[in-house]
Protein backbone atom coordinates (compact mmCIF):
# COMPACT_ATOMS: atom_id res chain seq x y z
CA UNK A 1 0.00 0.00 0.00
CA UNK A 2 1.37 3.48 -0.91
CA UNK A 3 1.69 6.44 1.42
CA UNK A 4 -1.50 8.44 1.95
CA UNK A 5 -1.72 11.71 -0.02
CA UNK A 6 -1.32 14.78 2.24
CA UNK A 7 -4.74 16.29 3.01
CA UNK A 8 -3.74 19.68 1.61
CA UNK A 9 -1.01 21.64 -0.15
CA UNK A 10 2.08 23.42 1.12
CA UNK A 11 2.84 27.13 0.73
CA UNK A 12 5.85 26.21 -1.40
CA UNK A 13 3.65 24.33 -3.91
CA UNK A 14 2.05 27.53 -5.22
CA UNK A 15 4.76 30.17 -4.59
CA UNK A 16 5.40 32.52 -7.53
CA UNK A 17 8.39 34.61 -8.57
CA UNK A 18 7.79 36.80 -11.59
CA UNK A 19 10.18 39.27 -13.22
CA UNK A 20 9.39 41.96 -15.82
CA UNK A 21 11.44 44.80 -17.26
CA UNK A 22 9.88 48.30 -17.16
CA UNK A 23 9.42 49.47 -20.76
CA UNK A 24 8.76 53.08 -21.85
CA UNK A 25 5.07 52.34 -22.51
CA UNK A 26 4.68 51.27 -18.82
CA UNK A 27 5.91 54.67 -17.64
CA UNK A 28 4.60 58.15 -16.79
CA UNK A 29 6.28 61.32 -18.13
CA UNK A 30 8.80 61.16 -15.23
CA UNK A 31 10.12 57.86 -16.61
CA UNK A 32 8.84 55.69 -13.76
CA UNK A 33 6.24 52.94 -13.82
CA UNK A 34 2.48 53.70 -13.54
CA UNK A 35 0.83 52.49 -10.35
CA UNK A 36 -1.87 50.77 -12.44
CA UNK A 37 0.74 48.68 -14.24
CA UNK A 38 2.23 47.57 -10.89
CA UNK A 39 -1.28 46.65 -9.69
CA UNK A 40 -1.84 44.59 -12.85
CA UNK A 41 1.45 42.71 -12.36
CA UNK A 42 0.58 42.10 -8.69
CA UNK A 43 -2.85 40.75 -9.61
CA UNK A 44 -1.30 38.42 -12.20
CA UNK A 45 1.39 37.07 -9.82
CA UNK A 46 -1.15 36.65 -6.99
CA UNK A 47 -3.70 34.92 -9.20
CA UNK A 48 -1.08 32.43 -10.46
CA UNK A 49 -0.39 31.47 -6.83
CA UNK A 50 -4.17 31.07 -6.34
CA UNK A 51 -4.53 28.99 -9.53
CA UNK A 52 -1.62 26.75 -8.50
CA UNK A 53 -3.19 26.10 -5.11
CA UNK A 54 -6.77 25.64 -6.30
CA UNK A 55 -6.09 24.20 -9.78
CA UNK A 56 -9.30 25.83 -10.99
CA UNK A 57 -10.45 29.34 -11.92
CA UNK A 58 -9.94 32.00 -9.28
CA UNK A 59 -11.30 35.57 -9.16
CA UNK A 60 -10.00 38.56 -7.24
CA UNK A 61 -12.40 39.46 -4.44
CA UNK A 62 -10.38 42.18 -2.71
CA UNK A 63 -7.03 43.87 -2.27
CA UNK A 64 -6.14 45.45 1.04
CA UNK A 65 -4.52 48.89 1.09
CA UNK A 66 -1.68 49.35 -1.36
CA UNK A 67 1.17 51.85 -1.24
CA UNK A 68 3.93 52.57 -3.74
CA UNK A 69 6.85 53.42 -1.46
CA UNK A 70 9.52 54.03 -4.14
CA UNK A 71 9.49 54.74 -7.87
CA UNK A 72 10.63 52.04 -10.32
CA UNK A 73 12.45 53.43 -13.36
CA UNK A 74 12.28 52.47 -17.04
CA UNK A 75 14.97 49.83 -17.59
CA UNK A 76 14.73 48.47 -14.04
CA UNK A 77 13.33 45.02 -13.38
CA UNK A 78 10.15 44.60 -11.34
CA UNK A 79 10.42 41.43 -9.25
CA UNK A 80 7.25 40.04 -7.68
CA UNK A 81 6.96 37.32 -5.05
CA UNK A 82 3.51 35.88 -4.28
CA UNK A 83 2.51 33.15 -1.86
CA UNK A 84 -0.53 31.92 0.04
CA UNK A 85 -0.82 32.97 3.67
CA UNK A 86 -4.16 31.30 4.32
CA UNK A 87 -6.84 29.18 2.67
CA UNK A 88 -10.40 28.70 3.85
CA UNK A 89 -13.18 26.67 2.24
CA UNK A 90 -13.30 28.59 -1.07
CA UNK A 91 -11.17 31.69 -0.44
CA UNK A 92 -7.44 32.29 -0.13
CA UNK A 93 -5.27 35.16 1.06
CA UNK A 94 -2.22 35.76 -1.15
CA UNK A 95 0.59 38.11 -0.11
CA UNK A 96 2.47 39.90 -2.87
CA UNK A 97 5.76 41.74 -2.42
CA UNK A 98 7.19 43.92 -5.16
CA UNK A 99 10.87 44.85 -5.54
CA UNK A 100 12.66 47.09 -7.98
CA UNK A 101 15.99 45.75 -9.25
CA UNK A 102 18.64 47.94 -10.83
CA UNK A 103 19.83 45.59 -13.55
CA UNK A 104 23.25 47.29 -13.75
CA UNK A 105 24.11 46.92 -10.05
CA UNK A 106 21.73 44.21 -8.81
CA UNK A 107 20.51 46.52 -6.05
CA UNK A 108 16.99 45.62 -4.91
CA UNK A 109 14.47 47.62 -2.90
CA UNK A 110 10.99 46.64 -1.75
CA UNK A 111 8.41 49.00 -3.23
CA UNK A 112 5.00 47.51 -2.30
CA UNK A 113 3.29 44.81 -0.25
CA UNK A 114 -0.38 43.83 -0.51
CA UNK A 115 -2.83 41.16 0.58
CA UNK A 116 -5.19 39.80 -2.08
CA UNK A 117 -8.26 37.66 -1.45
CA UNK A 118 -9.17 35.23 -4.22
CA UNK A 119 -12.18 32.96 -4.47
CA UNK A 120 -12.06 29.70 -6.45
CA UNK A 121 -15.06 29.40 -8.77
CA UNK A 122 -16.61 26.67 -10.90
CA UNK A 123 -17.82 26.98 -14.51
CA UNK A 124 -20.98 28.79 -13.28
CA UNK A 125 -18.77 31.22 -11.29
CA UNK A 126 -20.02 29.75 -8.00
CA UNK A 127 -17.49 29.51 -5.13
CA UNK A 128 -15.92 26.04 -5.06
CA UNK A 129 -13.70 24.36 -2.41
CA UNK A 130 -9.89 24.61 -2.39
CA UNK A 131 -7.41 22.27 -0.66
CA UNK A 132 -6.44 23.21 2.93
CA UNK A 133 -3.12 25.09 3.26
CA UNK A 134 -0.48 23.14 5.20
CA UNK A 135 2.06 25.21 7.12
CA UNK A 136 5.53 23.80 7.71
CA UNK A 137 7.60 26.59 9.26
CA UNK A 138 6.99 28.93 12.21
CA UNK A 139 6.90 31.83 9.75
CA UNK A 140 4.21 30.14 7.67
CA UNK A 141 2.19 29.40 10.81
CA UNK A 142 2.51 33.03 12.01
CA UNK A 143 1.41 34.31 8.58
CA UNK A 144 -1.54 31.91 8.62
CA UNK A 145 -2.70 33.24 12.02
CA UNK A 146 -2.21 36.88 10.98
CA UNK A 147 -4.14 36.26 7.74
CA UNK A 148 -6.99 34.65 9.70
CA UNK A 149 -7.20 37.83 11.82
CA UNK A 150 -7.22 40.08 8.72
CA UNK A 151 -9.97 37.94 7.18
CA UNK A 152 -12.10 38.27 10.33
CA UNK A 153 -11.63 42.07 10.13
CA UNK A 154 -12.64 42.10 6.44
CA UNK A 155 -15.75 40.07 7.16
CA UNK A 156 -16.57 42.34 10.12
CA UNK A 157 -16.26 45.41 7.85
CA UNK A 158 -18.42 43.76 5.20
CA UNK A 159 -21.11 42.99 7.79
CA UNK A 160 -21.05 46.57 9.14
CA UNK A 161 -21.28 48.02 5.61
CA UNK A 162 -24.26 45.80 4.78
CA UNK A 163 -26.23 46.83 7.89
C1 LIG B 1 -15.86 36.43 -5.58
C2 LIG B 1 -17.34 36.02 -5.67
C3 LIG B 1 -17.49 34.78 -6.55
C4 LIG B 1 -17.78 35.70 -4.23
O1 LIG B 1 -19.16 35.44 -4.27
P1 LIG B 1 -20.04 35.44 -2.92
O2 LIG B 1 -21.42 35.10 -3.27
O3 LIG B 1 -19.74 36.68 -2.14
O4 LIG B 1 -19.41 34.21 -2.19
P2 LIG B 1 -19.54 33.75 -0.70
O5 LIG B 1 -20.33 34.70 0.15
O6 LIG B 1 -19.95 32.30 -0.75
O7 LIG B 1 -18.02 33.86 -0.21
C5 LIG B 1 -17.01 33.11 -0.83
C6 LIG B 1 -15.80 33.19 0.04
O8 LIG B 1 -15.32 34.54 0.08
C7 LIG B 1 -15.25 34.99 1.44
N1 LIG B 1 -15.56 36.39 1.47
C8 LIG B 1 -16.72 36.99 1.08
N2 LIG B 1 -16.61 38.33 1.26
C9 LIG B 1 -15.38 38.57 1.77
C10 LIG B 1 -14.67 39.73 2.14
N3 LIG B 1 -15.22 40.96 2.03
N4 LIG B 1 -13.40 39.60 2.60
C11 LIG B 1 -12.83 38.38 2.71
N5 LIG B 1 -13.45 37.23 2.36
C12 LIG B 1 -14.71 37.33 1.90
C13 LIG B 1 -16.26 34.14 2.17
O9 LIG B 1 -15.99 34.12 3.56
C14 LIG B 1 -16.03 32.81 1.50
O10 LIG B 1 -14.80 32.26 1.96
P3 LIG B 1 -14.66 30.73 2.52
O11 LIG B 1 -15.41 29.84 1.58
O12 LIG B 1 -13.17 30.48 2.46
O13 LIG B 1 -15.20 30.71 3.90
C15 LIG B 1 -18.23 37.20 -6.24
O14 LIG B 1 -18.20 38.26 -5.29
C16 LIG B 1 -17.71 37.69 -7.58
O15 LIG B 1 -17.91 37.06 -8.60
N6 LIG B 1 -17.03 38.86 -7.59
C17 LIG B 1 -16.43 39.39 -8.83
C18 LIG B 1 -15.00 38.87 -8.96
C19 LIG B 1 -14.29 39.50 -10.13
O16 LIG B 1 -14.83 39.57 -11.22
N7 LIG B 1 -13.07 39.97 -9.89
C20 LIG B 1 -12.27 40.61 -10.90
C21 LIG B 1 -12.10 42.07 -10.61
S1 LIG B 1 -13.51 43.02 -11.11
GROMACS .gro file of C-alpha atoms in nm, residues 5-103:
model
   99
    5UNK     CA    1  -0.172   1.171  -0.002
    6UNK     CA    2  -0.132   1.478   0.224
    7UNK     CA    3  -0.474   1.629   0.301
    8UNK     CA    4  -0.374   1.968   0.161
    9UNK     CA    5  -0.101   2.164  -0.015
   10UNK     CA    6   0.208   2.342   0.112
   11UNK     CA    7   0.284   2.713   0.073
   12UNK     CA    8   0.585   2.621  -0.140
   13UNK     CA    9   0.365   2.433  -0.391
   14UNK     CA   10   0.205   2.753  -0.522
   15UNK     CA   11   0.476   3.017  -0.459
   16UNK     CA   12   0.540   3.252  -0.753
   17UNK     CA   13   0.839   3.461  -0.857
   18UNK     CA   14   0.779   3.680  -1.159
   19UNK     CA   15   1.018   3.927  -1.322
   20UNK     CA   16   0.939   4.196  -1.582
   21UNK     CA   17   1.144   4.480  -1.726
   22UNK     CA   18   0.988   4.830  -1.716
   23UNK     CA   19   0.942   4.947  -2.076
   24UNK     CA   20   0.876   5.308  -2.185
   25UNK     CA   21   0.507   5.234  -2.251
   26UNK     CA   22   0.468   5.127  -1.882
   27UNK     CA   23   0.591   5.467  -1.764
   28UNK     CA   24   0.460   5.815  -1.679
   29UNK     CA   25   0.628   6.132  -1.813
   30UNK     CA   26   0.880   6.116  -1.523
   31UNK     CA   27   1.012   5.786  -1.661
   32UNK     CA   28   0.884   5.569  -1.376
   33UNK     CA   29   0.624   5.294  -1.382
   34UNK     CA   30   0.248   5.370  -1.354
   35UNK     CA   31   0.083   5.249  -1.035
   36UNK     CA   32  -0.187   5.077  -1.244
   37UNK     CA   33   0.074   4.868  -1.424
   38UNK     CA   34   0.223   4.757  -1.089
   39UNK     CA   35  -0.128   4.665  -0.969
   40UNK     CA   36  -0.184   4.459  -1.285
   41UNK     CA   37   0.145   4.271  -1.236
   42UNK     CA   38   0.058   4.210  -0.869
   43UNK     CA   39  -0.285   4.075  -0.961
   44UNK     CA   40  -0.130   3.842  -1.220
   45UNK     CA   41   0.139   3.707  -0.982
   46UNK     CA   42  -0.115   3.665  -0.699
   47UNK     CA   43  -0.370   3.492  -0.920
   48UNK     CA   44  -0.108   3.243  -1.046
   49UNK     CA   45  -0.039   3.147  -0.683
   50UNK     CA   46  -0.417   3.107  -0.634
   51UNK     CA   47  -0.453   2.899  -0.953
   52UNK     CA   48  -0.162   2.675  -0.850
   53UNK     CA   49  -0.319   2.610  -0.511
   54UNK     CA   50  -0.677   2.564  -0.630
   55UNK     CA   51  -0.609   2.420  -0.978
   56UNK     CA   52  -0.930   2.583  -1.099
   57UNK     CA   53  -1.045   2.934  -1.192
   58UNK     CA   54  -0.994   3.200  -0.928
   59UNK     CA   55  -1.130   3.557  -0.916
   60UNK     CA   56  -1.000   3.856  -0.724
   61UNK     CA   57  -1.240   3.946  -0.444
   62UNK     CA   58  -1.038   4.218  -0.271
   63UNK     CA   59  -0.703   4.387  -0.227
   64UNK     CA   60  -0.614   4.545   0.104
   65UNK     CA   61  -0.452   4.889   0.109
   66UNK     CA   62  -0.168   4.935  -0.136
   67UNK     CA   63   0.117   5.185  -0.124
   68UNK     CA   64   0.393   5.257  -0.374
   69UNK     CA   65   0.685   5.342  -0.146
   70UNK     CA   66   0.952   5.403  -0.414
   71UNK     CA   67   0.949   5.474  -0.787
   72UNK     CA   68   1.063   5.204  -1.032
   73UNK     CA   69   1.245   5.343  -1.336
   74UNK     CA   70   1.228   5.247  -1.704
   75UNK     CA   71   1.497   4.983  -1.759
   76UNK     CA   72   1.473   4.847  -1.404
   77UNK     CA   73   1.333   4.502  -1.338
   78UNK     CA   74   1.015   4.460  -1.134
   79UNK     CA   75   1.042   4.143  -0.925
   80UNK     CA   76   0.725   4.004  -0.768
   81UNK     CA   77   0.696   3.732  -0.505
   82UNK     CA   78   0.351   3.588  -0.428
   83UNK     CA   79   0.251   3.315  -0.186
   84UNK     CA   80  -0.053   3.192   0.004
   85UNK     CA   81  -0.082   3.297   0.367
   86UNK     CA   82  -0.416   3.130   0.432
   87UNK     CA   83  -0.684   2.918   0.267
   88UNK     CA   84  -1.040   2.870   0.385
   89UNK     CA   85  -1.318   2.667   0.224
   90UNK     CA   86  -1.330   2.859  -0.107
   91UNK     CA   87  -1.117   3.169  -0.044
   92UNK     CA   88  -0.744   3.229  -0.013
   93UNK     CA   89  -0.527   3.516   0.106
   94UNK     CA   90  -0.222   3.576  -0.115
   95UNK     CA   91   0.059   3.811  -0.011
   96UNK     CA   92   0.247   3.990  -0.287
   97UNK     CA   93   0.576   4.174  -0.242
   98UNK     CA   94   0.719   4.392  -0.516
   99UNK     CA   95   1.087   4.485  -0.554
  100UNK     CA   96   1.266   4.709  -0.798
  101UNK     CA   97   1.599   4.575  -0.925
  102UNK     CA   98   1.864   4.794  -1.083
  103UNK     CA   99   1.983   4.559  -1.355
   0.00000   0.00000   0.00000
